[in-house]
Structure formats: structure tokens, C-alpha cells
PDB file of C-alpha atoms in Angstrom:
ATOM      1  CA  UNK A   1     -18.771 -23.243 244.958  1.00 51.00           C
ATOM      2  CA  UNK A   2     -18.803 -19.591 244.100  1.00 55.00           C
ATOM      3  CA  UNK A   3     -18.315 -18.313 240.570  1.00 53.00           C
ATOM      4  CA  UNK A   4     -15.166 -16.397 240.079  1.00 56.00           C
ATOM      5  CA  UNK A   5     -14.359 -13.889 237.396  1.00 53.00           C
ATOM      6  CA  UNK A   6     -11.983 -16.407 235.806  1.00 54.00           C
ATOM      7  CA  UNK A   7     -14.914 -18.895 235.305  1.00 55.00           C
ATOM      8  CA  UNK A   8     -17.393 -16.325 233.978  1.00 58.00           C
ATOM      9  CA  UNK A   9     -15.091 -15.172 231.255  1.00 65.00           C
ATOM     10  CA  UNK A  10     -14.900 -18.510 229.331  1.00 65.00           C
ATOM     11  CA  UNK A  11     -18.697 -19.011 229.667  1.00 65.00           C
ATOM     12  CA  UNK A  12     -19.416 -15.481 228.436  1.00 63.00           C
ATOM     13  CA  UNK A  13     -17.105 -15.916 225.486  1.00 60.00           C
ATOM     14  CA  UNK A  14     -18.741 -19.254 224.602  1.00 61.00           C
ATOM     15  CA  UNK A  15     -22.278 -17.773 224.757  1.00 58.00           C
ATOM     16  CA  UNK A  16     -21.208 -14.790 222.689  1.00 57.00           C
ATOM     17  CA  UNK A  17     -19.574 -16.973 220.024  1.00 61.00           C
ATOM     18  CA  UNK A  18     -22.604 -19.277 219.923  1.00 57.00           C
ATOM     19  CA  UNK A  19     -24.929 -16.281 219.417  1.00 61.00           C
ATOM     20  CA  UNK A  20     -22.816 -14.890 216.592  1.00 56.00           C
ATOM     21  CA  UNK A  21     -22.671 -18.307 214.914  1.00 58.00           C
ATOM     22  CA  UNK A  22     -26.477 -18.647 215.066  1.00 54.00           C
ATOM     23  CA  UNK A  23     -26.997 -15.195 213.576  1.00 54.00           C
ATOM     24  CA  UNK A  24     -24.684 -15.939 210.645  1.00 54.00           C
ATOM     25  CA  UNK A  25     -26.203 -19.372 210.099  1.00 55.00           C
ATOM     26  CA  UNK A  26     -29.765 -18.072 209.957  1.00 54.00           C
ATOM     27  CA  UNK A  27     -28.828 -15.178 207.663  1.00 52.00           C
ATOM     28  CA  UNK A  28     -27.148 -17.332 205.022  1.00 50.00           C
ATOM     29  CA  UNK A  29     -29.494 -20.329 204.719  1.00 50.00           C
ATOM     30  CA  UNK A  30     -31.732 -18.651 202.130  1.00 49.00           C
ATOM     31  CA  UNK A  31     -34.742 -20.191 203.824  1.00 49.00           C
ATOM     32  CA  UNK A  32     -35.318 -17.395 206.287  1.00 46.00           C
ATOM     33  CA  UNK A  33     -37.538 -14.613 205.027  1.00 49.00           C
ATOM     34  CA  UNK A  34     -35.298 -12.087 206.774  1.00 50.00           C
ATOM     35  CA  UNK A  35     -31.934 -13.302 205.538  1.00 51.00           C
ATOM     36  CA  UNK A  36     -29.844 -12.451 202.528  1.00 51.00           C
ATOM     37  CA  UNK A  37     -30.064 -14.902 199.643  1.00 55.00           C
ATOM     38  CA  UNK A  38     -27.274 -14.407 197.096  1.00 56.00           C
ATOM     39  CA  UNK A  39     -29.169 -16.579 194.574  1.00 60.00           C
ATOM     40  CA  UNK A  40     -32.384 -14.537 194.750  1.00 55.00           C
ATOM     41  CA  UNK A  41     -33.415 -12.862 191.485  1.00 57.00           C
ATOM     42  CA  UNK A  42     -36.037 -10.131 192.019  1.00 53.00           C
ATOM     43  CA  UNK A  43     -39.185 -10.224 189.898  1.00 54.00           C
ATOM     44  CA  UNK A  44     -39.489  -7.591 187.186  1.00 47.00           C
ATOM     45  CA  UNK A  45     -43.077  -6.440 187.712  1.00 44.00           C
ATOM     46  CA  UNK A  46     -42.866  -3.715 185.063  1.00 43.00           C
ATOM     47  CA  UNK A  47     -42.850  -6.344 182.345  1.00 41.00           C
ATOM     48  CA  UNK A  48     -46.095  -7.913 183.502  1.00 42.00           C
ATOM     49  CA  UNK A  49     -49.004  -7.186 181.148  1.00 41.00           C
ATOM     50  CA  UNK A  50     -51.306  -6.589 184.122  1.00 40.00           C
ATOM     51  CA  UNK A  51     -49.190  -3.655 185.301  1.00 35.00           C
ATOM     52  CA  UNK A  52     -49.449  -1.975 181.900  1.00 33.00           C
ATOM     53  CA  UNK A  53     -53.198  -2.608 181.648  1.00 36.00           C
ATOM     54  CA  UNK A  54     -53.860  -0.800 184.925  1.00 39.00           C
ATOM     55  CA  UNK A  55     -52.608   2.495 183.479  1.00 40.00           C
ATOM     56  CA  UNK A  56     -55.035   2.916 180.586  1.00 52.00           C
ATOM     57  CA  UNK A  57     -56.170  -0.464 179.347  1.00 61.00           C
ATOM     58  CA  UNK A  58     -59.019   0.699 177.180  1.00 75.00           C
ATOM     59  CA  UNK A  59     -59.757   3.535 174.853  1.00 84.00           C
ATOM     60  CA  UNK A  60     -61.796   6.391 176.281  1.00 88.00           C
ATOM     61  CA  UNK A  61     -64.621   7.618 174.081  1.00 92.00           C
ATOM     62  CA  UNK A  62     -66.157  11.031 174.726  1.00 94.00           C
ATOM     63  CA  UNK A  63     -69.413  11.966 173.038  1.00 96.00           C
ATOM     64  CA  UNK A  64     -71.836  14.847 173.167  1.00 96.00           C
ATOM     65  CA  UNK A  65     -73.953  17.271 171.183  1.00 97.00           C
ATOM     66  CA  UNK A  66     -73.208  20.910 170.412  1.00 98.00           C
ATOM     67  CA  UNK A  67     -76.025  23.333 169.676  1.00 98.00           C
ATOM     68  CA  UNK A  68     -76.437  26.903 168.580  1.00 97.00           C
ATOM     69  CA  UNK A  69     -78.835  28.688 170.921  1.00 95.00           C
ATOM     70  CA  UNK A  70     -80.832  31.569 169.546  1.00 91.00           C
ATOM     71  CA  UNK A  71     -83.288  32.772 172.175  1.00 89.00           C
ATOM     72  CA  UNK A  72     -85.015  29.624 173.413  1.00 89.00           C
ATOM     73  CA  UNK A  73     -84.390  27.696 170.182  1.00 93.00           C
ATOM     74  CA  UNK A  74     -81.602  25.089 169.990  1.00 95.00           C
ATOM     75  CA  UNK A  75     -80.260  24.102 166.565  1.00 96.00           C
ATOM     76  CA  UNK A  76     -77.618  21.386 166.074  1.00 97.00           C
ATOM     77  CA  UNK A  77     -74.311  22.991 165.116  1.00 97.00           C
ATOM     78  CA  UNK A  78     -72.441  21.164 162.370  1.00 97.00           C
ATOM     79  CA  UNK A  79     -68.642  21.505 162.316  1.00 97.00           C
ATOM     80  CA  UNK A  80     -68.170  22.498 165.978  1.00 97.00           C
ATOM     81  CA  UNK A  81     -65.259  21.023 167.952  1.00 97.00           C
ATOM     82  CA  UNK A  82     -64.814  20.106 171.623  1.00 97.00           C
ATOM     83  CA  UNK A  83     -61.511  19.875 173.506  1.00 96.00           C
ATOM     84  CA  UNK A  84     -60.721  17.180 176.081  1.00 94.00           C
ATOM     85  CA  UNK A  85     -58.083  18.152 178.666  1.00 93.00           C
ATOM     86  CA  UNK A  86     -56.643  15.528 181.002  1.00 88.00           C
ATOM     87  CA  UNK A  87     -54.430  15.664 184.068  1.00 87.00           C
ATOM     88  CA  UNK A  88     -52.125  12.738 184.768  1.00 83.00           C
ATOM     89  CA  UNK A  89     -49.536  11.566 187.276  1.00 83.00           C
ATOM     90  CA  UNK A  90     -46.271  10.005 186.161  1.00 79.00           C
ATOM     91  CA  UNK A  91     -44.884   6.691 187.403  1.00 78.00           C
ATOM     92  CA  UNK A  92     -43.497   8.448 190.510  1.00 81.00           C
ATOM     93  CA  UNK A  93     -46.836  10.057 191.403  1.00 81.00           C
ATOM     94  CA  UNK A  94     -45.886  13.568 190.260  1.00 82.00           C
ATOM     95  CA  UNK A  95     -48.525  15.620 188.466  1.00 82.00           C
ATOM     96  CA  UNK A  96     -47.609  16.225 184.838  1.00 80.00           C
ATOM     97  CA  UNK A  97     -48.556  19.130 182.584  1.00 79.00           C
ATOM     98  CA  UNK A  98     -52.112  18.817 181.235  1.00 84.00           C
ATOM     99  CA  UNK A  99     -52.494  17.405 177.746  1.00 83.00           C
ATOM    100  CA  UNK A 100     -55.427  17.713 175.391  1.00 88.00           C
ATOM    101  CA  UNK A 101     -57.078  16.245 172.338  1.00 90.00           C
ATOM    102  CA  UNK A 102     -59.688  17.655 169.976  1.00 95.00           C
ATOM    103  CA  UNK A 103     -62.888  15.929 168.966  1.00 95.00           C
ATOM    104  CA  UNK A 104     -63.835  15.374 165.375  1.00 95.00           C
ATOM    105  CA  UNK A 105     -66.034  18.138 163.971  1.00 97.00           C
ATOM    106  CA  UNK A 106     -69.665  17.625 164.922  1.00 97.00           C
ATOM    107  CA  UNK A 107     -72.010  16.180 162.312  1.00 97.00           C
ATOM    108  CA  UNK A 108     -75.248  17.702 160.987  1.00 96.00           C
ATOM    109  CA  UNK A 109     -77.014  16.633 164.196  1.00 97.00           C
ATOM    110  CA  UNK A 110     -74.390  18.391 166.367  1.00 96.00           C
ATOM    111  CA  UNK A 111     -72.933  15.066 167.537  1.00 97.00           C
ATOM    112  CA  UNK A 112     -69.206  15.002 168.314  1.00 97.00           C
ATOM    113  CA  UNK A 113     -66.952  12.129 169.280  1.00 96.00           C
ATOM    114  CA  UNK A 114     -63.369  12.025 170.537  1.00 94.00           C
ATOM    115  CA  UNK A 115     -61.163   9.113 171.516  1.00 91.00           C
ATOM    116  CA  UNK A 116     -58.183   8.864 173.808  1.00 85.00           C
ATOM    117  CA  UNK A 117     -56.265   5.642 173.299  1.00 80.00           C
ATOM    118  CA  UNK A 118     -53.533   4.141 175.481  1.00 70.00           C
ATOM    119  CA  UNK A 119     -51.013   5.014 172.737  1.00 70.00           C
ATOM    120  CA  UNK A 120     -51.749   8.733 173.181  1.00 68.00           C
ATOM    121  CA  UNK A 121     -50.840   8.722 176.892  1.00 69.00           C
ATOM    122  CA  UNK A 122     -47.186   8.765 177.970  1.00 64.00           C
ATOM    123  CA  UNK A 123     -45.977   5.369 179.138  1.00 66.00           C
ATOM    124  CA  UNK A 124     -46.607   4.727 182.854  1.00 66.00           C
ATOM    125  CA  UNK A 125     -48.798   7.824 183.306  1.00 72.00           C
ATOM    126  CA  UNK A 126     -52.052   7.445 185.227  1.00 75.00           C
ATOM    127  CA  UNK A 127     -54.994   9.623 184.263  1.00 78.00           C
ATOM    128  CA  UNK A 128     -56.228  11.670 187.196  1.00 82.00           C
ATOM    129  CA  UNK A 129     -59.145  13.489 185.590  1.00 87.00           C
ATOM    130  CA  UNK A 130     -60.395  14.610 182.208  1.00 91.00           C
ATOM    131  CA  UNK A 131     -62.756  17.452 181.303  1.00 95.00           C
ATOM    132  CA  UNK A 132     -64.572  18.365 178.085  1.00 96.00           C
ATOM    133  CA  UNK A 133     -64.819  21.990 176.879  1.00 97.00           C
ATOM    134  CA  UNK A 134     -66.281  23.866 173.945  1.00 97.00           C
ATOM    135  CA  UNK A 135     -63.442  24.693 171.554  1.00 97.00           C
ATOM    136  CA  UNK A 136     -64.576  26.264 168.300  1.00 97.00           C
ATOM    137  CA  UNK A 137     -67.705  27.021 166.310  1.00 97.00           C
ATOM    138  CA  UNK A 138     -67.654  27.169 162.508  1.00 96.00           C
ATOM    139  CA  UNK A 139     -70.422  29.772 162.511  1.00 95.00           C
ATOM    140  CA  UNK A 140     -69.768  33.496 162.156  1.00 94.00           C
ATOM    141  CA  UNK A 141     -73.082  34.300 163.837  1.00 94.00           C
ATOM    142  CA  UNK A 142     -73.155  31.634 166.570  1.00 96.00           C
ATOM    143  CA  UNK A 143     -69.630  31.477 167.978  1.00 95.00           C
ATOM    144  CA  UNK A 144     -69.856  32.663 171.585  1.00 96.00           C
ATOM    145  CA  UNK A 145     -69.416  29.717 173.993  1.00 97.00           C
ATOM    146  CA  UNK A 146     -71.761  29.331 176.965  1.00 96.00           C
ATOM    147  CA  UNK A 147     -71.201  27.500 180.223  1.00 96.00           C
ATOM    148  CA  UNK A 148     -74.347  25.426 179.819  1.00 96.00           C
ATOM    149  CA  UNK A 149     -73.415  21.979 181.192  1.00 96.00           C
ATOM    150  CA  UNK A 150     -69.892  23.316 181.922  1.00 96.00           C
ATOM    151  CA  UNK A 151     -69.032  23.982 178.278  1.00 96.00           C
ATOM    152  CA  UNK A 152     -66.598  26.724 179.389  1.00 97.00           C
ATOM    153  CA  UNK A 153     -65.576  25.598 182.887  1.00 96.00           C
ATOM    154  CA  UNK A 154     -65.151  21.977 181.790  1.00 96.00           C
ATOM    155  CA  UNK A 155     -67.511  19.024 182.129  1.00 96.00           C
ATOM    156  CA  UNK A 156     -65.800  16.410 184.299  1.00 94.00           C
ATOM    157  CA  UNK A 157     -65.768  12.916 182.807  1.00 90.00           C
ATOM    158  CA  UNK A 158     -67.077  10.812 185.672  1.00 87.00           C
ATOM    159  CA  UNK A 159     -69.551   8.127 184.645  1.00 89.00           C
ATOM    160  CA  UNK A 160     -68.985   5.893 181.655  1.00 90.00           C
ATOM    161  CA  UNK A 161     -70.730   3.073 179.881  1.00 93.00           C
ATOM    162  CA  UNK A 162     -68.442   0.149 179.055  1.00 92.00           C
ATOM    163  CA  UNK A 163     -68.560  -1.019 175.452  1.00 90.00           C
ATOM    164  CA  UNK A 164     -66.812  -4.312 176.109  1.00 87.00           C
ATOM    165  CA  UNK A 165     -66.993  -5.566 172.523  1.00 88.00           C
ATOM    166  CA  UNK A 166     -65.043  -2.479 171.385  1.00 87.00           C
ATOM    167  CA  UNK A 167     -62.860  -2.160 174.523  1.00 87.00           C
ATOM    168  CA  UNK A 168     -64.087   1.423 175.063  1.00 89.00           C
ATOM    169  CA  UNK A 169     -65.223   3.343 178.126  1.00 91.00           C
ATOM    170  CA  UNK A 170     -67.822   5.739 176.691  1.00 93.00           C
ATOM    171  CA  UNK A 171     -68.349   9.058 178.495  1.00 94.00           C
ATOM    172  CA  UNK A 172     -71.216  11.397 177.609  1.00 95.00           C
ATOM    173  CA  UNK A 173     -71.122  15.166 178.224  1.00 95.00           C
ATOM    174  CA  UNK A 174     -73.280  18.179 177.471  1.00 90.00           C
ATOM    175  CA  UNK A 175     -75.147  19.134 175.507  1.00 96.00           C
ATOM    176  CA  UNK A 176     -72.999  22.204 174.978  1.00 97.00           C
ATOM    177  CA  UNK A 177     -74.127  25.471 173.392  1.00 97.00           C
ATOM    178  CA  UNK A 178     -72.708  28.350 171.432  1.00 97.00           C
ATOM    179  CA  UNK A 179     -74.758  31.518 171.067  1.00 96.00           C
ATOM    180  CA  UNK A 180     -74.579  34.825 169.246  1.00 90.00           C
ATOM    181  CA  UNK A 181     -75.265  36.785 172.433  1.00 77.00           C
ATOM    182  CA  UNK A 182     -71.937  37.926 173.902  1.00 70.00           C
ATOM    183  CA  UNK A 183     -73.697  38.852 177.187  1.00 64.00           C
ATOM    184  CA  UNK A 184     -74.290  35.170 177.983  1.00 55.00           C
ATOM    185  CA  UNK A 185     -70.608  34.319 178.322  1.00 51.00           C
ATOM    186  CA  UNK A 186     -69.687  33.113 181.778  1.00 51.00           C
ATOM    187  CA  UNK A 187     -66.142  32.870 183.012  1.00 48.00           C
ATOM    188  CA  UNK A 188     -66.978  29.411 184.341  1.00 46.00           C
ATOM    189  CA  UNK A 189     -66.766  30.256 188.043  1.00 40.00           C
TER     190      UNK A 189
END
């Protein structure tokens, strides 16, 4: 018996309707990982504490020593200040304008310390890099910055020591130097 066009038509329609019914059935069961589930509530990952901790979960500590160089002699410079400048990306990955903090004035041994806490960084920003620079000398005779250890061009904060008991990542830079000799100034490049 040969198939006629009148017999193919009902079979084709049946196969087509069966296919459509299967597609709708699989899309609405909620069990298929490809289907639409009207009862599905998406997870809010922004509220998870882990997501917030990945941005800046600990305080950054930056320490160093600032000297006054006179000839070959280095003397600790009390009252000098360093600047920390950081670049960050926002939650969408766009680079934001740099922001900076100042260290406390150095002590009588030339030691300075600065902290950058999670509260000081905009919410959802990720730090890209931070650099430490010489900022200001309190001395009238020793106030010309030098680029020793990138004091002018910026010492990149790369390696840190974790202080787990204080929840701090401690970076060390320098030592940095000011001098009275204006000929020693480098443009940092």
C-alpha cells in the first residue's frame, strides 16, 4: 500500500502536536535545569559575608622609615609624612579615580605607619594597587625628596606579612630619604 498525501497529513500533524506537547511539558516541570520555574527565587549573593570579605577583609598597614640624608650620613627624620595612593576598580570592573591617605608623622626614629581599613574604601571597590610616596618633611634644611627606594616615583606595595591576631596585612617600604641638595631630585622616571 502506498502512502498518499491524505495519509501523511494526519501523521505529520500528530507528530508535530506530540513534539510541541513534550517541549511544553519539559519546560514547565521545574525539574529540568533548562526550563522556567515560576517558583524559583534567585539567591542574593551580595548579602553573603564572604562576598564582602573578598573586597578588603583586613586592614592594610604600611610602615617604613624616613631619613634626612646629608652627604653619606642618614639621620632619622622626626615629623615626616608619607602618602599612600591606591587605584581601585568598582563593582562593574571600571577603574575609579585614585584615592590617598597620609601616614602619621614619623617618630624620633623616622618610623612612620599608615593604615587603610575596609571602612575607608568605597563599598564594593577592589584595590588594584597601592604605592607609597614621600609627602612632606618638617625640616627647613632637609626638605627635598629623593627617589631612593621609589620615594618620589612610588614604592609599590607588593609583599606583606600577615598579622593574623590583629587582622592586618603589614607592608614595608623604603627607607625613604629627604635631602637638602636640590640637585638630587629625580622626576621618578
